């Protein structure tokens, strides 16, 4: 594990749960080592999370032949070099989003890791929310008919204080602000549920004086299949603690999701009683996605459990030599999300709609 703070904690928590929650696990995780720059902090994290040792140089993880999976939860600036080095050393890799700070960097990570022939997953964990997977299954089954609109927004309120000492406000470390941190999630979910994004028209805004990354983005998008949509993200929406909300409208049904109500999916069917509006589906039944591992019906799961589902998916792909796609986000998905994010910036800078071209490897 690279990184011991927010994502290091979330991923380590999931790795500890897999042996007994997802019984029998596809592979039994052994927590070998965790790396971080602060020796005292990473040593304490290793003790709390259950790693055998702590190191301050990630190169030691890459060189350790007993490690088979390299999990990169470090700052964005550390996504590229360590992940590539681990893959080229023969280790499977999980890298948190955004895959890179730019589309160019993301493409290089994808290209190098794909050439190494290892399994790779980009950490878009919201694909592994039971309600989101149920939405994907309904769409794949044709329940929505022709998809016409997507509306997605990710709103938080912690970014108002200009004195906050976090790498997320450093363009060299983060690459961008709300764009890479939050909008990238919306872009990935739009791609996951609706399809490829073909063009974008956007605004990018910084409100806090002296800040060098964006505080908010607004974008109108067109999908390759003709659907249209909007994408919005900010860390300045006072009162919104972690509100990732999206709606999809089709010719037969509509779906709505709010992450602050994580276990619910709102469903509207055109062939039903229109006067009743949306129906709330509590996605916690025995036949719902991922529920084979959890509790009796109605006993909800939490945000941290999405990482259990995500890492279990990757471990099964490793154990069975299966595919990470389409349900898991590969590094290609990470690159394509970055290409859309770059197009959002270009559209704002040029004041016009940007057509999006995607590269291959």
C-alpha positions as YAML, in Angstrom:
chain: A
units: angstrom
residues:
- id: 1
  name: UNK
  ca: [0.00, 0.00, 0.00]
- id: 2
  name: UNK
  ca: [1.24, 3.47, -0.90]
- id: 3
  name: UNK
  ca: [-0.43, 6.09, 1.27]
- id: 4
  name: UNK
  ca: [-1.73, 5.78, 4.81]
- id: 5
  name: UNK
  ca: [-4.27, 8.62, 5.05]
- id: 6
  name: UNK
  ca: [-7.80, 8.78, 3.57]
- id: 7
  name: UNK
  ca: [-7.53, 6.23, 0.74]
- id: 8
  name: UNK
  ca: [-4.89, 4.13, 2.49]
- id: 9
  name: UNK
  ca: [-7.27, 3.75, 5.39]
- id: 10
  name: UNK
  ca: [-10.28, 2.99, 3.19]
- id: 11
  name: UNK
  ca: [-8.45, 0.36, 1.14]
- id: 12
  name: UNK
  ca: [-6.79, -1.22, 4.18]
- id: 13
  name: UNK
  ca: [-10.15, -1.47, 5.91]
- id: 14
  name: UNK
  ca: [-11.52, -3.32, 2.87]
- id: 15
  name: UNK
  ca: [-8.55, -5.68, 2.70]
- id: 16
  name: UNK
  ca: [-9.04, -6.57, 6.35]
- id: 17
  name: UNK
  ca: [-12.75, -7.29, 5.80]
- id: 18
  name: UNK
  ca: [-12.43, -9.43, 2.67]
- id: 19
  name: UNK
  ca: [-11.24, -12.63, 4.46]
- id: 20
  name: UNK
  ca: [-14.36, -12.88, 6.59]
- id: 21
  name: UNK
  ca: [-17.08, -10.83, 4.83]
- id: 22
  name: UNK
  ca: [-16.64, -12.27, 1.33]
- id: 23
  name: UNK
  ca: [-16.12, -15.83, 2.50]
- id: 24
  name: UNK
  ca: [-14.57, -17.69, 0.88]
- id: 25
  name: UNK
  ca: [-12.39, -14.94, -0.63]
- id: 26
  name: UNK
  ca: [-10.89, -15.40, -4.11]
- id: 27
  name: UNK
  ca: [-7.49, -14.70, -2.56]
- id: 28
  name: UNK
  ca: [-6.52, -14.27, 1.10]
- id: 29
  name: UNK
  ca: [-4.92, -10.83, 1.51]
- id: 30
  name: UNK
  ca: [-1.66, -10.59, 3.45]
- id: 31
  name: UNK
  ca: [-0.81, -7.01, 4.37]
- id: 32
  name: UNK
  ca: [2.94, -6.96, 3.80]
- id: 33
  name: UNK
  ca: [3.99, -3.30, 3.87]
- id: 34
  name: UNK
  ca: [2.69, 0.25, 3.71]
- id: 35
  name: UNK
  ca: [4.67, 3.28, 2.50]
- id: 36
  name: UNK
  ca: [4.41, 6.95, 3.43]
- id: 37
  name: UNK
  ca: [6.66, 9.99, 3.67]
- id: 38
  name: UNK
  ca: [6.16, 10.64, 7.39]
- id: 39
  name: UNK
  ca: [7.98, 7.86, 9.22]
- id: 40
  name: UNK
  ca: [6.16, 8.27, 12.52]
- id: 41
  name: UNK
  ca: [2.72, 8.51, 10.91]
- id: 42
  name: UNK
  ca: [3.19, 5.57, 8.54]
- id: 43
  name: UNK
  ca: [4.62, 3.40, 11.31]
- id: 44
  name: UNK
  ca: [1.56, 4.11, 13.44]
- id: 45
  name: UNK
  ca: [-0.70, 3.41, 10.45]
- id: 46
  name: UNK
  ca: [1.01, 0.07, 9.83]
- id: 47
  name: UNK
  ca: [0.35, -0.92, 13.43]
- id: 48
  name: UNK
  ca: [-3.32, 0.13, 13.32]
- id: 49
  name: UNK
  ca: [-4.12, -1.33, 9.92]
- id: 50
  name: UNK
  ca: [-2.22, -4.58, 10.43]
- id: 51
  name: UNK
  ca: [0.71, -4.32, 7.99]
- id: 52
  name: UNK
  ca: [3.83, -6.29, 8.78]
- id: 53
  name: UNK
  ca: [6.06, -3.26, 8.31]
- id: 54
  name: UNK
  ca: [6.17, 0.40, 7.31]
- id: 55
  name: UNK
  ca: [8.60, 2.07, 4.89]
- id: 56
  name: UNK
  ca: [9.23, 5.65, 3.79]
- id: 57
  name: UNK
  ca: [10.39, 4.78, 0.27]
- id: 58
  name: UNK
  ca: [7.89, 3.23, -2.12]
- id: 59
  name: UNK
  ca: [10.73, 1.68, -4.11]
- id: 60
  name: UNK
  ca: [11.01, -0.89, -1.31]
- id: 61
  name: UNK
  ca: [7.48, -2.08, -2.10]
- id: 62
  name: UNK
  ca: [8.29, -2.46, -5.77]
- id: 63
  name: UNK
  ca: [11.47, -4.41, -4.99]
- id: 64
  name: UNK
  ca: [9.74, -6.81, -2.57]
- id: 65
  name: UNK
  ca: [9.14, -10.04, -4.47]
- id: 66
  name: UNK
  ca: [6.64, -11.27, -1.86]
- id: 67
  name: UNK
  ca: [4.20, -8.50, -2.85]
- id: 68
  name: UNK
  ca: [1.79, -9.44, -5.64]
- id: 69
  name: UNK
  ca: [-0.55, -6.43, -5.61]
- id: 70
  name: UNK
  ca: [0.51, -2.79, -5.41]
- id: 71
  name: UNK
  ca: [-2.29, -0.52, -4.15]
- id: 72
  name: UNK
  ca: [-1.61, 3.17, -4.80]
- id: 73
  name: UNK
  ca: [-3.63, 5.49, -2.57]
- id: 74
  name: UNK
  ca: [-1.09, 8.31, -2.60]
- id: 75
  name: UNK
  ca: [-1.45, 11.90, -3.85]
- id: 76
  name: UNK
  ca: [-2.12, 12.34, -7.56]
- id: 77
  name: UNK
  ca: [1.47, 13.31, -8.32]
- id: 78
  name: UNK
  ca: [2.55, 9.87, -7.09]
- id: 79
  name: UNK
  ca: [0.12, 7.89, -9.22]
- id: 80
  name: UNK
  ca: [2.35, 7.56, -12.26]
- id: 81
  name: UNK
  ca: [5.90, 6.52, -11.46]
- id: 82
  name: UNK
  ca: [5.25, 4.07, -8.59]
- id: 83
  name: UNK
  ca: [2.32, 2.39, -10.38]
- id: 84
  name: UNK
  ca: [4.28, 1.93, -13.59]
- id: 85
  name: UNK
  ca: [7.32, 0.65, -11.70]
- id: 86
  name: UNK
  ca: [5.20, -1.88, -9.77]
- id: 87
  name: UNK
  ca: [3.52, -3.16, -12.94]
- id: 88
  name: UNK
  ca: [6.82, -3.49, -14.74]
- id: 89
  name: UNK
  ca: [8.08, -5.46, -11.75]
- id: 90
  name: UNK
  ca: [5.23, -7.93, -12.39]
- id: 91
  name: UNK
  ca: [2.79, -6.77, -9.71]
- id: 92
  name: UNK
  ca: [-0.91, -6.28, -10.31]
- id: 93
  name: UNK
  ca: [-1.89, -2.67, -9.64]
- id: 94
  name: UNK
  ca: [-4.78, -0.70, -8.16]
- id: 95
  name: UNK
  ca: [-4.47, 3.08, -8.50]
- id: 96
  name: UNK
  ca: [-6.85, 5.62, -7.04]
- id: 97
  name: UNK
  ca: [-8.53, 8.14, -9.31]
- id: 98
  name: UNK
  ca: [-7.74, 10.33, -11.07]
- id: 99
  name: UNK
  ca: [-5.34, 7.99, -12.83]
- id: 100
  name: UNK
  ca: [-3.09, 10.93, -13.74]
- id: 101
  name: UNK
  ca: [-3.12, 14.70, -13.42]
- id: 102
  name: UNK
  ca: [-3.70, 15.10, -17.17]
- id: 103
  name: UNK
  ca: [-4.86, 12.96, -20.06]
- id: 104
  name: UNK
  ca: [-1.28, 12.72, -21.33]
- id: 105
  name: UNK
  ca: [-0.03, 11.43, -17.98]
- id: 106
  name: UNK
  ca: [-2.99, 9.04, -17.68]
- id: 107
  name: UNK
  ca: [-2.42, 7.67, -21.17]
- id: 108
  name: UNK
  ca: [1.25, 7.02, -20.39]
- id: 109
  name: UNK
  ca: [0.33, 5.16, -17.19]
- id: 110
  name: UNK
  ca: [-2.23, 3.06, -19.07]
- id: 111
  name: UNK
  ca: [0.17, 2.36, -21.96]
- id: 112
  name: UNK
  ca: [3.05, 1.26, -19.75]
- id: 113
  name: UNK
  ca: [0.92, -0.85, -17.40]
- id: 114
  name: UNK
  ca: [-1.02, -2.50, -20.23]
- id: 115
  name: UNK
  ca: [2.29, -3.46, -21.85]
- id: 116
  name: UNK
  ca: [3.35, -5.13, -18.58]
- id: 117
  name: UNK
  ca: [0.46, -7.59, -18.88]
- id: 118
  name: UNK
  ca: [-0.77, -7.31, -15.28]
- id: 119
  name: UNK
  ca: [-4.31, -6.75, -13.98]
- id: 120
  name: UNK
  ca: [-5.08, -3.07, -13.41]
- id: 121
  name: UNK
  ca: [-7.99, -1.26, -11.78]
- id: 122
  name: UNK
  ca: [-8.58, 2.49, -11.40]
- id: 123
  name: UNK
  ca: [-10.31, 3.32, -8.15]
- id: 124
  name: UNK
  ca: [-13.71, 4.57, -9.24]
- id: 125
  name: UNK
  ca: [-15.35, 2.89, -6.28]
- id: 126
  name: UNK
  ca: [-18.85, 4.24, -6.92]
- id: 127
  name: UNK
  ca: [-19.27, 1.61, -9.62]
- id: 128
  name: UNK
  ca: [-19.48, -0.77, -6.66]
- id: 129
  name: UNK
  ca: [-22.38, 0.87, -4.83]
- id: 130
  name: UNK
  ca: [-25.18, -1.74, -4.90]
- id: 131
  name: UNK
  ca: [-27.70, 0.83, -6.19]
- id: 132
  name: UNK
  ca: [-25.35, 1.89, -8.99]
- id: 133
  name: UNK
  ca: [-24.75, -1.71, -10.06]
- id: 134
  name: UNK
  ca: [-28.51, -2.31, -10.01]
- id: 135
  name: UNK
  ca: [-28.94, 0.74, -12.24]
- id: 136
  name: UNK
  ca: [-26.39, -0.69, -14.68]
- id: 137
  name: UNK
  ca: [-28.22, -4.03, -14.71]
- id: 138
  name: UNK
  ca: [-31.56, -2.31, -15.42]
- id: 139
  name: UNK
  ca: [-29.99, -0.32, -18.26]
- id: 140
  name: UNK
  ca: [-28.30, -3.41, -19.74]
- id: 141
  name: UNK
  ca: [-31.66, -5.22, -19.63]
- id: 142
  name: UNK
  ca: [-33.28, -2.42, -21.68]
- id: 143
  name: UNK
  ca: [-35.55, -1.31, -18.84]
- id: 144
  name: UNK
  ca: [-34.93, 2.41, -19.55]
- id: 145
  name: UNK
  ca: [-35.48, 2.19, -23.30]
- id: 146
  name: UNK
  ca: [-33.69, 4.92, -25.25]
- id: 147
  name: UNK
  ca: [-31.53, 6.95, -22.86]
- id: 148
  name: UNK
  ca: [-32.02, 10.66, -23.48]
- id: 149
  name: UNK
  ca: [-30.65, 12.63, -20.53]
- id: 150
  name: UNK
  ca: [-27.99, 12.29, -17.84]
- id: 151
  name: UNK
  ca: [-27.62, 14.81, -15.01]
- id: 152
  name: UNK
  ca: [-24.83, 14.35, -12.52]
- id: 153
  name: UNK
  ca: [-23.40, 16.49, -9.78]
- id: 154
  name: UNK
  ca: [-20.91, 15.96, -6.99]
- id: 155
  name: UNK
  ca: [-21.13, 18.60, -4.27]
- id: 156
  name: UNK
  ca: [-19.06, 19.03, -1.10]
- id: 157
  name: UNK
  ca: [-18.61, 22.00, 1.22]
- id: 158
  name: UNK
  ca: [-15.19, 21.67, 2.87]
- id: 159
  name: UNK
  ca: [-13.14, 23.78, 0.45]
- id: 160
  name: UNK
  ca: [-14.06, 27.28, 1.63]
- id: 161
  name: UNK
  ca: [-11.12, 27.77, 4.02]
- id: 162
  name: UNK
  ca: [-8.11, 29.16, 2.07]
- id: 163
  name: UNK
  ca: [-5.72, 28.15, 4.86]
- id: 164
  name: UNK
  ca: [-6.40, 24.41, 4.58]
- id: 165
  name: UNK
  ca: [-3.03, 22.70, 4.30]
- id: 166
  name: UNK
  ca: [-3.75, 19.85, 1.89]
- id: 167
  name: UNK
  ca: [-2.06, 18.67, -1.27]
- id: 168
  name: UNK
  ca: [-5.47, 18.83, -2.96]
- id: 169
  name: UNK
  ca: [-5.02, 22.61, -3.42]
- id: 170
  name: UNK
  ca: [-1.51, 22.29, -4.88]
- id: 171
  name: UNK
  ca: [-1.65, 22.08, -8.70]
- id: 172
  name: UNK
  ca: [1.70, 20.28, -8.84]
- id: 173
  name: UNK
  ca: [0.41, 17.56, -6.47]
- id: 174
  name: UNK
  ca: [-3.26, 17.39, -7.47]
- id: 175
  name: UNK
  ca: [-3.30, 18.60, -11.07]
- id: 176
  name: UNK
  ca: [-6.72, 20.19, -10.61]
- id: 177
  name: UNK
  ca: [-9.27, 20.92, -7.90]
- id: 178
  name: UNK
  ca: [-12.91, 19.87, -7.93]
- id: 179
  name: UNK
  ca: [-12.41, 18.69, -11.51]
- id: 180
  name: UNK
  ca: [-10.08, 15.78, -10.77]
- id: 181
  name: UNK
  ca: [-11.31, 15.17, -7.24]
- id: 182
  name: UNK
  ca: [-15.08, 15.12, -7.81]
- id: 183
  name: UNK
  ca: [-16.04, 15.67, -11.45]
- id: 184
  name: UNK
  ca: [-13.90, 12.70, -12.50]
- id: 185
  name: UNK
  ca: [-16.29, 10.47, -10.52]
- id: 186
  name: UNK
  ca: [-19.28, 11.97, -12.34]
- id: 187
  name: UNK
  ca: [-17.59, 11.50, -15.70]
- id: 188
  name: UNK
  ca: [-16.84, 7.87, -14.94]
- id: 189
  name: UNK
  ca: [-20.39, 7.14, -13.77]
- id: 190
  name: UNK
  ca: [-21.77, 8.85, -16.89]
- id: 191
  name: UNK
  ca: [-19.56, 6.61, -19.05]
- id: 192
  name: UNK
  ca: [-20.39, 3.52, -16.97]
- id: 193
  name: UNK
  ca: [-24.14, 3.99, -17.16]
- id: 194
  name: UNK
  ca: [-24.81, 5.90, -20.39]
- id: 195
  name: UNK
  ca: [-21.78, 5.50, -22.66]
- id: 196
  name: UNK
  ca: [-18.90, 7.37, -24.21]
- id: 197
  name: UNK
  ca: [-18.86, 11.17, -24.05]
- id: 198
  name: UNK
  ca: [-18.32, 12.72, -27.50]
- id: 199
  name: UNK
  ca: [-18.24, 16.47, -26.85]
- id: 200
  name: UNK
  ca: [-18.34, 18.96, -24.00]
- id: 201
  name: UNK
  ca: [-19.03, 22.66, -23.42]
- id: 202
  name: UNK
  ca: [-17.84, 23.84, -20.02]
- id: 203
  name: UNK
  ca: [-17.05, 26.55, -17.50]
- id: 204
  name: UNK
  ca: [-14.29, 26.25, -14.89]
- id: 205
  name: UNK
  ca: [-14.19, 28.70, -11.97]
- id: 206
  name: UNK
  ca: [-11.98, 29.50, -8.96]
- id: 207
  name: UNK
  ca: [-13.67, 31.56, -6.24]
- id: 208
  name: UNK
  ca: [-11.28, 31.53, -3.28]
- id: 209
  name: UNK
  ca: [-8.65, 34.30, -3.64]
- id: 210
  name: UNK
  ca: [-5.14, 33.02, -4.19]
- id: 211
  name: UNK
  ca: [-6.20, 29.46, -4.93]
- id: 212
  name: UNK
  ca: [-4.44, 27.88, -7.91]
- id: 213
  name: UNK
  ca: [-6.86, 25.04, -8.63]
- id: 214
  name: UNK
  ca: [-10.48, 25.14, -9.69]
- id: 215
  name: UNK
  ca: [-13.29, 25.39, -7.14]
- id: 216
  name: UNK
  ca: [-16.18, 24.49, -9.46]
- id: 217
  name: UNK
  ca: [-16.94, 23.17, -12.94]
- id: 218
  name: UNK
  ca: [-20.13, 23.15, -15.00]
- id: 219
  name: UNK
  ca: [-20.35, 21.18, -18.25]
- id: 220
  name: UNK
  ca: [-22.91, 20.25, -20.87]
- id: 221
  name: UNK
  ca: [-22.04, 17.00, -22.63]
- id: 222
  name: UNK
  ca: [-23.23, 14.99, -25.60]
- id: 223
  name: UNK
  ca: [-22.84, 11.22, -25.65]
- id: 224
  name: UNK
  ca: [-21.79, 9.20, -28.66]
- id: 225
  name: UNK
  ca: [-25.26, 7.66, -28.93]
- id: 226
  name: UNK
  ca: [-26.98, 11.07, -29.01]
- id: 227
  name: UNK
  ca: [-28.03, 11.46, -25.37]
- id: 228
  name: UNK
  ca: [-27.26, 14.78, -23.69]
- id: 229
  name: UNK
  ca: [-26.28, 15.60, -20.13]
- id: 230
  name: UNK
  ca: [-24.84, 17.92, -17.54]
- id: 231
  name: UNK
  ca: [-21.92, 17.45, -15.17]
- id: 232
  name: UNK
  ca: [-21.34, 19.67, -12.14]
- id: 233
  name: UNK
  ca: [-18.82, 19.58, -9.32]
- id: 234
  name: UNK
  ca: [-17.71, 21.87, -6.52]
- id: 235
  name: UNK
  ca: [-16.22, 21.79, -3.03]
- id: 236
  name: UNK
  ca: [-17.98, 25.05, -2.10]
- id: 237
  name: UNK
  ca: [-21.64, 23.92, -1.89]
- id: 238
  name: UNK
  ca: [-22.38, 24.84, 1.72]
- id: 239
  name: UNK
  ca: [-24.53, 22.23, 3.42]
- id: 240
  name: UNK
  ca: [-23.62, 19.44, 0.97]
- id: 241
  name: UNK
  ca: [-21.27, 17.14, 2.84]
- id: 242
  name: UNK
  ca: [-20.84, 14.45, 0.20]
- id: 243
  name: UNK
  ca: [-23.69, 14.72, -2.26]
- id: 244
  name: UNK
  ca: [-23.06, 12.70, -5.41]
- id: 245
  name: UNK
  ca: [-26.38, 12.80, -7.20]
- id: 246
  name: UNK
  ca: [-27.33, 11.66, -10.68]
- id: 247
  name: UNK
  ca: [-30.46, 11.11, -12.75]
- id: 248
  name: UNK
  ca: [-30.97, 9.25, -16.01]
- id: 249
  name: UNK
  ca: [-34.10, 9.70, -18.13]
- id: 250
  name: UNK
  ca: [-35.04, 7.11, -20.75]
- id: 251
  name: UNK
  ca: [-38.03, 6.60, -23.01]
- id: 252
  name: UNK
  ca: [-39.45, 3.91, -20.68]
- id: 253
  name: UNK
  ca: [-38.06, 4.67, -17.21]
- id: 254
  name: UNK
  ca: [-36.01, 7.11, -15.16]
- id: 255
  name: UNK
  ca: [-33.52, 6.49, -12.36]
- id: 256
  name: UNK
  ca: [-32.29, 8.82, -9.62]
- id: 257
  name: UNK
  ca: [-29.54, 8.29, -7.02]
- id: 258
  name: UNK
  ca: [-28.19, 10.37, -4.13]
- id: 259
  name: UNK
  ca: [-25.10, 9.07, -2.33]
- id: 260
  name: UNK
  ca: [-26.28, 10.66, 0.90]
- id: 261
  name: UNK
  ca: [-28.99, 7.98, 0.67]
- id: 262
  name: UNK
  ca: [-26.52, 5.30, -0.37]
- id: 263
  name: UNK
  ca: [-28.79, 2.26, -0.19]
- id: 264
  name: UNK
  ca: [-31.68, 3.68, -2.22]
- id: 265
  name: UNK
  ca: [-32.44, 3.87, -5.93]
- id: 266
  name: UNK
  ca: [-35.36, 5.96, -7.15]
- id: 267
  name: UNK
  ca: [-37.21, 4.39, -10.09]
- id: 268
  name: UNK
  ca: [-39.97, 5.82, -12.28]
- id: 269
  name: UNK
  ca: [-41.68, 3.66, -14.93]
- id: 270
  name: UNK
  ca: [-43.68, 5.22, -17.75]
- id: 271
  name: UNK
  ca: [-46.03, 2.21, -17.85]
- id: 272
  name: UNK
  ca: [-46.96, 2.59, -14.18]
- id: 273
  name: UNK
  ca: [-49.18, 4.98, -12.26]
- id: 274
  name: UNK
  ca: [-47.63, 8.35, -13.17]
- id: 275
  name: UNK
  ca: [-49.43, 10.09, -10.33]
- id: 276
  name: UNK
  ca: [-47.33, 8.16, -7.80]
- id: 277
  name: UNK
  ca: [-44.05, 9.53, -9.11]
- id: 278
  name: UNK
  ca: [-40.77, 7.81, -8.30]
- id: 279
  name: UNK
  ca: [-40.67, 4.60, -6.27]
- id: 280
  name: UNK
  ca: [-37.96, 4.19, -3.64]
- id: 281
  name: UNK
  ca: [-36.17, 0.86, -3.93]
- id: 282
  name: UNK
  ca: [-34.13, -0.09, -0.86]
- id: 283
  name: UNK
  ca: [-31.27, -1.96, -2.53]
- id: 284
  name: UNK
  ca: [-30.67, -4.44, 0.25]
- id: 285
  name: UNK
  ca: [-32.53, -7.57, -0.81]
- id: 286
  name: UNK
  ca: [-30.90, -10.98, -1.11]
- id: 287
  name: UNK
  ca: [-31.05, -10.83, -4.93]
- id: 288
  name: UNK
  ca: [-29.54, -7.36, -5.20]
- id: 289
  name: UNK
  ca: [-25.93, -6.74, -6.29]
- id: 290
  name: UNK
  ca: [-23.23, -7.68, -3.74]
- id: 291
  name: UNK
  ca: [-25.78, -8.69, -1.10]
- id: 292
  name: UNK
  ca: [-24.61, -12.30, -0.97]
- id: 293
  name: UNK
  ca: [-21.81, -11.11, 1.34]
- id: 294
  name: UNK
  ca: [-23.72, -8.97, 3.78]
- id: 295
  name: UNK
  ca: [-26.69, -8.90, 6.15]
- id: 296
  name: UNK
  ca: [-30.36, -9.88, 6.21]
- id: 297
  name: UNK
  ca: [-32.61, -7.80, 3.90]
- id: 298
  name: UNK
  ca: [-33.00, -4.18, 4.95]
- id: 299
  name: UNK
  ca: [-29.73, -4.05, 6.91]
- id: 300
  name: UNK
  ca: [-27.86, -1.42, 4.93]
- id: 301
  name: UNK
  ca: [-24.18, -1.16, 3.97]
- id: 302
  name: UNK
  ca: [-21.93, 1.90, 4.17]
- id: 303
  name: UNK
  ca: [-19.59, 3.97, 1.98]
- id: 304
  name: UNK
  ca: [-16.50, 2.03, 3.06]
- id: 305
  name: UNK
  ca: [-18.07, -1.21, 1.89]
- id: 306
  name: UNK
  ca: [-17.83, -0.10, -1.73]
- id: 307
  name: UNK
  ca: [-14.08, -0.71, -1.46]
- id: 308
  name: UNK
  ca: [-14.74, -4.25, -0.23]
- id: 309
  name: UNK
  ca: [-16.72, -4.89, -3.42]
- id: 310
  name: UNK
  ca: [-14.12, -3.16, -5.60]
- id: 311
  name: UNK
  ca: [-11.06, -4.96, -4.23]
- id: 312
  name: UNK
  ca: [-12.89, -8.30, -4.13]
- id: 313
  name: UNK
  ca: [-13.65, -7.79, -7.84]
- id: 314
  name: UNK
  ca: [-9.96, -7.18, -8.57]
- id: 315
  name: UNK
  ca: [-8.80, -10.15, -6.49]
- id: 316
  name: UNK
  ca: [-11.21, -12.43, -8.30]
- id: 317
  name: UNK
  ca: [-9.93, -11.19, -11.67]
- id: 318
  name: UNK
  ca: [-6.38, -11.98, -10.49]
- id: 319
  name: UNK
  ca: [-7.26, -15.39, -9.05]
- id: 320
  name: UNK
  ca: [-9.30, -16.51, -12.07]
- id: 321
  name: UNK
  ca: [-7.31, -14.64, -14.72]
- id: 322
  name: UNK
  ca: [-10.54, -12.85, -15.58]
- id: 323
  name: UNK
  ca: [-11.31, -9.36, -16.85]
- id: 324
  name: UNK
  ca: [-11.58, -6.24, -14.71]
- id: 325
  name: UNK
  ca: [-13.86, -4.61, -17.30]
- id: 326
  name: UNK
  ca: [-16.69, -3.88, -17.82]
- id: 327
  name: UNK
  ca: [-17.86, -3.58, -14.22]
- id: 328
  name: UNK
  ca: [-14.52, -2.51, -12.82]
- id: 329
  name: UNK
  ca: [-12.76, 0.58, -14.14]
- id: 330
  name: UNK
  ca: [-9.54, -0.32, -15.95]
- id: 331
  name: UNK
  ca: [-6.69, 2.09, -16.57]
- id: 332
  name: UNK
  ca: [-8.24, 2.70, -19.99]
- id: 333
  name: UNK
  ca: [-11.35, 3.94, -18.18]
- id: 334
  name: UNK
  ca: [-9.13, 6.11, -15.99]
- id: 335
  name: UNK
  ca: [-7.47, 7.57, -19.09]
- id: 336
  name: UNK
  ca: [-10.79, 8.21, -20.86]
- id: 337
  name: UNK
  ca: [-12.18, 10.04, -17.83]
- id: 338
  name: UNK
  ca: [-9.03, 12.19, -17.84]
- id: 339
  name: UNK
  ca: [-9.52, 12.96, -21.53]
- id: 340
  name: UNK
  ca: [-13.01, 14.28, -20.77]
- id: 341
  name: UNK
  ca: [-11.69, 16.35, -17.85]
- id: 342
  name: UNK
  ca: [-8.99, 17.87, -20.07]
- id: 343
  name: UNK
  ca: [-11.64, 18.70, -22.66]
- id: 344
  name: UNK
  ca: [-13.64, 20.51, -19.96]
- id: 345
  name: UNK
  ca: [-10.63, 22.74, -19.29]
- id: 346
  name: UNK
  ca: [-10.00, 23.35, -23.01]
- id: 347
  name: UNK
  ca: [-13.64, 24.21, -23.61]
- id: 348
  name: UNK
  ca: [-13.51, 26.84, -20.87]
- id: 349
  name: UNK
  ca: [-10.23, 28.29, -22.10]
- id: 350
  name: UNK
  ca: [-11.33, 28.45, -25.75]
- id: 351
  name: UNK
  ca: [-14.92, 29.43, -25.09]
- id: 352
  name: UNK
  ca: [-16.37, 26.77, -27.38]
- id: 353
  name: UNK
  ca: [-17.57, 23.20, -27.51]
- id: 354
  name: UNK
  ca: [-14.80, 20.62, -27.61]
- id: 355
  name: UNK
  ca: [-15.02, 17.39, -29.55]
- id: 356
  name: UNK
  ca: [-13.27, 14.58, -27.67]
- id: 357
  name: UNK
  ca: [-10.87, 12.17, -29.34]
- id: 358
  name: UNK
  ca: [-9.67, 9.07, -27.52]
- id: 359
  name: UNK
  ca: [-6.28, 7.47, -28.02]
- id: 360
  name: UNK
  ca: [-5.49, 3.77, -27.99]
- id: 361
  name: UNK
  ca: [-2.36, 1.90, -26.92]
...
